Amino acid sequence: MGAVGTFRFDLCTLPPEAEALRGEVREFLRETLGDMPPVKRARSWGGFDREFTRTVAARGWIGMTWPRRYGGHERSALERYVVLEEMLAAGAPVGAHWIADRQSGPLLLRFGTEAQRERFLPAIARGELALAIGMSEPDSGSDLASIRTRAERVDGGYRVNGTKVWTSNVHRADYMIALFRTRVVPEKKHEGLSQFLVDPKSPGITIRPIIELSGAHHFNEVVFQDAFVPEDMRVGEEGAGWKQVGAELAFERSGPERYLSCLALLVELIRAAPADPGERMAVAIGRLVAHLATLRQMSLSVAGMLQRGENPNLEAALVKDLGTNFEQEIPEIVHGLLGCEPTARGSDLQQVLGYLVQHAPSFSLRGGTREILRGIIARGLGLR
Amino acid sequence: MSELRSILADTVTRLFTDRVTKDVLETAEQGQWPAALWQALEESGLTLPLVTEKQGGAGGTWGDAHVLLAAAGRFGPPVPLAETIIASWLLSESGLEVPLGPLTVAPVHRGDVLRLERGSGGWRLSGTARRLPWGGSAGHLVVVTSPDGPASGARAMVALVAAGHAQVTPDHNLALEPRDTLVFDNTPVLTAAPAPPLIPGDIVWLCGALARSAQMAGGLESLLAQTVQYAGERKQFGKPIGSFQAIQWQCAILGEQTAAAASAAASAFSAADRSGPAEATFEIAVAKSRTGEAAGIGAGIAHQVHGAIGFTYEHSLHFVTRRLWSWRAECGGESYWAERLGREAASRGADALWPYITSR
Ligand SMILES: Cc1cc2nc3c(=O)[nH]c(=O)nc-3n(C[C@H](O)[C@H](O)[C@H](O)COP(=O)(O)OP(=O)(O)OC[C@H]3O[C@@H](n4cnc5c(N)ncnc54)[C@H](O)[C@@H]3O)c2cc1C
């Protein structure tokens, strides 16, 4: 019987400058969001508002950790963490910059050409460029390496044919970073993949809305028919796509958005509780508070690892799986306690419940399904 | 990690690896006091992490104590290490001398009222302390009383009582760790002093919950290590059971619960260092309820993955799981602490939830 050294969650204490920033962000959100109704706040990073994004950018809160010469602000990963968690906790409509700030920007910073960095990063940091992610395809979800959309070399670039699906916000994005097959290597599906910056408005690209079960339009199907992508829009080496996507997904999984999606509902539950909530409700709320506090500590530890330049892949997968379970439990617990009907109108609580009960199933699908994450964790523990 | 902390971590891990053998665990379960183990702990300077160096301790922090208690959770040494750490800290904080030998603390059950009265020739103790860890085998007992019961705000008293002056009814918990009931009837105490202001009447309960959180988190680490190892070794259908997704996911969930428990416990010890345990009730409540929940889930998974062999007395899995099932109920179970957290959250109000969490 001994200690296992497979994952580490060292406590991370935020430095004073990060805590000072928290005050600024709260003040900003109070002013900007005003009395935004709870059901809007429940949308969290599902909310897309370019004007809001530009205001956030003007405060220097997009691309916070990037070098100044690319429009960044050279602040610490922990300062960035505080901004993110405050935005999420307030339910700010951060969707127009979330993807670019979280994964596309860091991807370009790491693998992009100098020209790509100079062109795209400052525009992202100004809040002017919304990005989308084109990875999934109709026949390739969890088995991402099996994608078939082909990018064939032609004069000056690539000709693309195939279909991407579930592409969030591409109908309002300025660019998408897509994963295509540039070479077919039999029996080796992880080889021959490459990433590209694609302008979704280029000829040969058709975007069709896919309506979610709630009636909302958020993701899309993107069909490529002889679409042209210039050579200089390839991100990284040809054939290095799989490695790059792995790094990108690690950025995607490591943030606080994987446990806070139902915070708005917990807040409304507490608002609905009487001054003496009674034992049953107090126990349920208290248990959620304990989970929330613990997940925040864990998420903060991951941020601490990023700040120290360590690789938190396993830790991020652990937090995401625990976090999405927590998020998905909240609507169930609220239902169990109150039994009130989830509705589109009704009280704030009913509306938030109505929105979240319909969106909760996606929390353990997006960014890698629960089953895939558990496989990553098992491998990290040495089982695969 | 500070130098002291890494020395403590290395020393305690080495000592427990050598000395907390199956044989030691089993003979202790038959009621024998593991004198050599205790002596080794004392000689290595591991029993008094929170006592000042001047008083013969290590002069460490709660974070240092955490390292020892997590190790105690991983190995399950059948001695009152947690109780001695808390008891000696209470004595040290109250300016009282710390005796050698194993100590225990009272009361560990809410509702147990111990009264300290000044009689002719000094302080005397009366009342019943139920199910004290090692109540019958500890050399001394540290009692915290407050004049109007444990929950009152009045200044608490800390008293040291020598063993052998109480009427003892021996018993034990599921893990066969002693849990003895002691009755005091005008029993003379060795020394007593008013507790410093930051030590309230329910301090034993709070520190007990804090210690058990660390022990449970440590116990889960051991379960994870044992379970992952077993899943890699045990073969069925011609391959290791760990190659089945169903088993991999069980191990992943066990890993998640272990990580959550470790984080919750670490955070409570760090809060205890920031402001003293009495001001860390939020973090202690989070830690005790979260580690307790993880303990139940984790024990279930560990047994499922081990199959029938893990259900035997012969296999050593139960040294951890029986402890977890006992510890999670001590010093407040999950619902006790969750209820406190829930009532506090409700009284702070909905809009204070996030600001409060981030201010801790
Ligand atoms: C709200 C939302 C937004 C999204 N946005 C984007 C986006 O912007 N860009 C993008 O590219 N994609 C996006 N996705 C797609 C997302 O990445 C995929 O849904 C995900 O990768 C799973 O693929 P799938 O839906 O095809 O399910 P499948 O892979 O078909 O899985 C179906 C079920 O089978 C399980 N399963 C699959 N393989 C295994 C296995 N090996 N072992 C055990 N179980 C397995 C899965 O866990 C799941 O439960 C989004 C999805 C959602 C829900």
XYZ file of N, CA, C and O in Angstrom, chain A residues 41 44 101 151 158 215 217 287 313 323 329:
44
model
N -28.406 34.295 -18.252
C -27.118 33.973 -17.619
C -26.840 32.479 -17.701
O -25.693 32.057 -17.793
N -24.506 31.057 -20.376
C -23.065 31.046 -20.160
C -22.319 31.238 -21.480
O -22.621 32.154 -22.225
N -10.141 32.553 -27.839
C -9.282 32.845 -26.702
C -8.770 31.552 -26.071
O -7.620 31.452 -25.661
N -8.461 17.144 -48.183
C -7.854 18.360 -48.731
C -6.738 17.906 -49.664
O -5.739 17.353 -49.204
N -5.129 24.017 -51.499
C -5.793 22.718 -51.356
C -7.239 22.832 -51.837
O -7.874 23.871 -51.677
N -34.861 23.814 -29.758
C -35.311 24.739 -30.792
C -34.266 25.778 -31.162
O -34.449 26.544 -32.116
N -30.702 27.443 -32.500
C -29.723 27.204 -33.552
C -28.355 27.591 -33.034
O -28.100 28.748 -32.727
N -24.485 19.841 0.071
C -23.675 18.872 -0.670
C -23.205 19.499 -1.995
O -22.041 19.353 -2.373
N -2.900 17.180 -18.667
C -3.880 16.418 -19.444
C -4.748 15.501 -18.598
O -5.970 15.507 -18.720
N -16.669 17.363 -13.188
C -17.375 18.636 -13.348
C -18.670 18.475 -14.126
O -19.710 19.021 -13.742
N -26.023 16.822 -12.445
C -26.780 16.445 -11.252
C -27.706 17.569 -10.803
O -28.754 17.310 -10.216
